[in-house]
Short mmCIF file of C-alpha atoms in Angstrom, two decimals:
data_model
loop_
_atom_site.label_atom_id
_atom_site.label_comp_id
_atom_site.label_asym_id
_atom_site.label_seq_id
_atom_site.Cartn_x
_atom_site.Cartn_y
_atom_site.Cartn_z
CA MET A 1 0.00 0.00 0.00
CA ARG A 2 1.89 3.00 -1.29
CA PRO A 3 1.46 6.56 -0.02
CA TYR A 4 -0.14 8.98 -2.47
CA THR A 5 -0.43 12.76 -2.70
CA ILE A 6 -3.56 14.77 -3.52
CA ASN A 7 -3.57 18.58 -3.60
CA GLY A 8 -0.21 18.70 -1.85
CA LYS A 9 -1.22 16.40 1.02
CA THR A 10 0.22 12.90 1.36
CA TYR A 11 -1.97 10.05 2.57
CA TYR A 12 -0.65 6.80 4.01
CA PRO A 13 -2.89 3.73 3.55
CA THR A 14 -2.87 1.61 6.68
CA THR A 15 -3.80 -1.88 7.78
CA VAL A 16 -7.06 -2.41 9.66
CA LYS A 17 -8.62 -5.29 11.56
CA VAL A 18 -12.15 -6.55 11.98
CA GLY A 19 -13.94 -4.45 14.58
CA ASP A 20 -12.06 -1.19 13.95
CA ILE A 21 -14.33 1.85 14.35
CA GLN A 22 -14.20 5.34 12.83
CA ARG A 23 -16.63 8.25 13.18
CA GLY A 24 -17.07 11.24 10.92
CA LEU A 25 -19.01 12.63 7.96
CA ALA A 26 -20.07 10.63 4.92
CA SER A 27 -20.72 12.15 1.51
CA TRP A 28 -21.53 10.57 -1.84
CA TYR A 29 -20.57 10.73 -5.50
CA GLY A 30 -22.59 9.76 -8.53
CA PRO A 31 -23.28 10.54 -12.21
CA ASN A 32 -20.21 12.69 -12.88
CA PHE A 33 -17.95 9.74 -11.98
CA HIS A 34 -20.05 6.83 -13.26
CA GLY A 35 -17.99 4.64 -15.59
CA LYS A 36 -14.69 6.31 -14.74
CA SER A 37 -11.76 4.40 -13.26
CA THR A 38 -11.49 4.06 -9.49
CA SER A 39 -8.20 4.00 -7.61
CA ASN A 40 -7.98 0.21 -7.77
CA GLY A 41 -8.61 0.10 -11.52
CA GLU A 42 -12.30 -0.82 -11.51
CA LYS A 43 -14.97 1.18 -13.29
CA TYR A 44 -17.01 3.21 -10.84
CA ASN A 45 -20.61 1.99 -10.71
CA MET A 46 -22.88 4.35 -8.82
CA TYR A 47 -25.40 1.50 -8.40
CA ALA A 48 -22.93 -0.82 -6.61
CA GLN A 49 -22.34 -1.37 -2.87
CA THR A 50 -19.01 0.46 -2.89
CA ALA A 51 -17.34 3.47 -1.32
CA ALA A 52 -14.15 5.52 -1.26
CA HIS A 53 -11.90 5.90 1.79
CA LYS A 54 -8.60 7.75 2.08
CA THR A 55 -6.59 5.09 3.94
CA TYR A 56 -8.49 1.80 4.36
CA PRO A 57 -7.03 -1.04 2.25
CA MET A 58 -8.81 -1.75 -1.01
CA ASN A 59 -11.53 -4.41 -0.73
CA THR A 60 -12.08 -3.77 2.98
CA MET A 61 -15.71 -4.50 3.86
CA VAL A 62 -17.20 -1.75 6.02
CA LYS A 63 -20.53 -1.41 7.78
CA VAL A 64 -21.70 2.21 7.47
CA THR A 65 -24.38 3.44 9.88
CA ASN A 66 -26.10 6.80 9.43
CA LEU A 67 -26.32 8.23 12.95
CA ASN A 68 -29.25 10.45 11.95
CA ASN A 69 -31.60 7.54 11.20
CA SER A 70 -29.75 4.35 12.27
CA LYS A 71 -29.88 2.93 8.73
CA SER A 72 -26.87 0.83 7.80
CA ALA A 73 -25.28 -0.87 4.80
CA ILE A 74 -22.17 -2.90 4.07
CA VAL A 75 -19.86 -1.52 1.39
CA ARG A 76 -16.60 -2.54 -0.24
CA ILE A 77 -13.81 0.03 -0.46
CA ASN A 78 -12.65 0.32 -4.08
CA ASP A 79 -11.63 3.99 -4.40
CA ARG A 80 -9.81 6.82 -2.63
CA GLY A 81 -11.44 9.92 -1.16
CA PRO A 82 -13.22 12.05 -0.11
CA PHE A 83 -10.56 14.75 -0.14
CA VAL A 84 -12.63 17.25 1.82
CA LYS A 85 -11.77 18.15 5.40
CA GLY A 86 -13.92 16.37 7.95
CA ARG A 87 -15.30 13.72 5.60
CA ILE A 88 -14.21 10.12 6.05
CA ILE A 89 -16.08 8.16 3.36
CA ASP A 90 -17.63 8.76 -0.06
CA LEU A 91 -20.59 6.48 -0.75
CA SER A 92 -21.91 5.29 -4.09
CA LYS A 93 -25.23 6.86 -5.09
CA LYS A 94 -27.09 3.62 -4.33
CA VAL A 95 -25.69 3.34 -0.81
CA ALA A 96 -26.27 7.04 -0.16
CA ASN A 97 -29.88 6.60 -1.23
CA ASP A 98 -30.32 3.53 0.97
CA LEU A 99 -28.90 5.40 3.97
CA GLY A 100 -30.84 8.61 3.39
CA VAL A 101 -27.83 10.76 2.51
CA ILE A 102 -28.87 11.92 -0.98
CA ALA A 103 -31.00 14.88 0.10
CA THR A 104 -28.65 16.19 2.78
CA GLY A 105 -25.43 15.55 0.86
CA THR A 106 -23.58 14.55 4.02
CA ALA A 107 -24.43 12.72 7.23
CA PRO A 108 -22.65 11.74 10.46
CA VAL A 109 -21.75 8.07 10.32
CA ILE A 110 -19.92 5.35 12.16
CA LEU A 111 -17.75 2.93 10.20
CA GLU A 112 -17.04 -0.59 11.39
CA VAL A 113 -14.64 -2.93 9.60
CA VAL A 114 -16.51 -6.23 9.19
CA GLY A 115 -14.33 -8.18 6.80
CA PHE A 116 -12.16 -8.33 3.72
CA HIS A 117 -13.07 -9.22 0.17
CA GLY A 118 -11.51 -12.50 -0.94
CA HIS A 119 -8.94 -11.27 -3.44
CA GLN A 120 -5.58 -12.00 -1.84
CA ILE A 121 -2.46 -13.75 -3.14
CA SER A 122 -2.60 -17.34 -1.95
CA LYS A 123 0.21 -19.24 -0.27
CA THR A 124 -1.40 -22.64 0.20
CA ALA A 125 -4.88 -24.02 -0.31
CA PRO A 126 -6.55 -25.68 2.67
CA SER A 127 -6.67 -29.48 2.42
CA SER A 128 -10.12 -31.02 1.99
CA GLU A 129 -9.13 -33.70 4.50
CA ARG A 130 -8.92 -31.28 7.42
CA VAL A 131 -11.97 -30.77 9.62
CA TYR A 132 -12.04 -27.62 11.77
CA THR A 133 -14.56 -26.99 14.51
CA GLY A 134 -12.82 -24.10 16.29
CA GLY A 135 -11.55 -20.76 15.07
CA VAL A 136 -12.46 -17.11 15.25
CA PHE A 137 -12.84 -16.15 11.58
CA MET A 138 -15.61 -16.92 9.10
CA VAL A 139 -16.10 -16.49 5.36
CA GLN A 140 -19.49 -15.18 4.28
CA VAL A 141 -20.53 -16.91 1.06
CA GLY A 142 -24.03 -15.53 0.60
CA ALA A 143 -26.84 -13.35 1.96
CA PHE A 144 -30.54 -13.86 1.34
CA ARG A 145 -33.89 -12.30 2.18
CA ARG A 146 -35.50 -15.75 2.34
CA LEU A 147 -34.39 -18.56 4.62
CA GLU A 148 -34.98 -21.13 1.88
CA GLY A 149 -32.31 -19.59 -0.32
CA ALA A 150 -29.85 -19.44 2.57
CA ASN A 151 -30.40 -23.12 3.37
CA ILE A 152 -29.73 -24.08 -0.25
CA TYR A 153 -26.39 -22.26 -0.08
CA LYS A 154 -25.64 -23.80 3.31
CA ASN A 155 -26.13 -27.31 1.92
CA LYS A 156 -24.10 -26.42 -1.17
CA TYR A 157 -21.02 -25.23 0.72
CA ASP A 158 -21.17 -27.30 3.93
CA GLY A 159 -17.98 -29.33 4.20
CA THR A 160 -16.12 -27.36 1.53
CA GLY A 161 -12.44 -27.50 2.45
CA GLY A 162 -13.40 -29.28 5.65
CA TYR A 163 -15.26 -26.24 7.03
CA SER A 164 -18.82 -26.18 8.38
CA ALA A 165 -21.55 -23.93 6.95
CA VAL A 166 -24.03 -22.10 9.17
CA VAL A 167 -26.95 -19.72 8.59
CA ARG A 168 -27.32 -16.70 10.86
CA GLU A 169 -30.20 -14.25 10.95
CA PHE A 170 -29.58 -10.50 11.06
CA GLU A 171 -31.80 -7.45 10.72
CA LEU A 172 -31.33 -4.95 7.91
CA ASP A 173 -33.66 -1.95 7.68
CA ARG A 174 -36.15 -3.76 9.97
CA TYR A 175 -36.28 -6.84 7.74
CA PRO A 176 -34.57 -10.18 8.37
CA ILE A 177 -31.60 -11.15 6.25
CA TYR A 178 -30.05 -14.62 6.33
CA ARG A 179 -26.29 -14.84 5.88
CA VAL A 180 -24.41 -18.03 5.13
CA PHE A 181 -20.96 -18.47 6.66
CA LEU A 182 -18.24 -21.08 6.53
CA THR A 183 -16.78 -21.34 10.02
CA GLY A 184 -13.70 -22.64 11.78
CA PHE A 185 -10.86 -20.59 10.28
CA ARG A 186 -8.09 -20.25 12.84
CA SER A 187 -6.55 -17.09 11.41
CA GLU A 188 -7.37 -14.24 9.06
CA GLU A 189 -4.67 -15.47 6.66
CA GLU A 190 -6.22 -18.93 6.51
CA ALA A 191 -9.62 -17.43 5.71
CA ARG A 192 -8.12 -15.15 3.04
CA ASP A 193 -6.36 -18.10 1.39
CA PHE A 194 -9.57 -20.10 1.34
CA ALA A 195 -11.64 -17.25 -0.12
CA TYR A 196 -9.06 -16.65 -2.85
CA ASN A 197 -8.62 -20.30 -3.83
CA THR A 198 -12.30 -21.18 -3.99
CA HIS A 199 -13.25 -18.13 -6.11
CA ILE A 200 -16.67 -17.84 -4.44
CA SER A 201 -18.22 -14.68 -5.88
CA GLY A 202 -18.66 -11.96 -3.27
CA ALA A 203 -17.10 -13.97 -0.43
CA PHE A 204 -15.55 -11.94 2.36
CA ILE A 205 -13.96 -12.55 5.72
CA THR A 206 -15.36 -11.58 9.09
CA ARG A 207 -14.82 -12.41 12.75
CA GLN A 208 -17.12 -14.78 14.65
#
């Protein structure tokens, strides 16, 4: 993660861990940037669950909560910014709309690091012969509004790499959401290696 300079100020990307918290102002960016390249080389999609942060590592998964209305969303960091004093995160238009930030332009938020997107360079793949029942890290492999869909995914991935699949119920905007996790990873590195090697779309790492 190399330092970079914007408008004469140098920023130093840093490592973060699951559970890290930051408070400040959120803003959003939309049509003027849609289709343009982000800092990690992707094309900005204002309808995606993404955001820009000045120092969080790319592909960090962050829960953003609007302190004005308690609405929250999980985003993936894929860009740098906002380069305005006092602001800590720039949301995509979709996320800003979901959190009620469009009309006001900015809102006080709390950020919580919840995981890391599974795009890391692998060292070794976990053996399918190992069976783990302990561990403090999980890999989320899916999220569903209906329990039936979550159970299908659970059955599909249960036992993959020797890890156990579980379904956990959460609340999002007052509605239940069912998330499917593979459990038993003993370290963040082990979970990252698994997520990279299995190429499960949208998989990311979180702490139990």
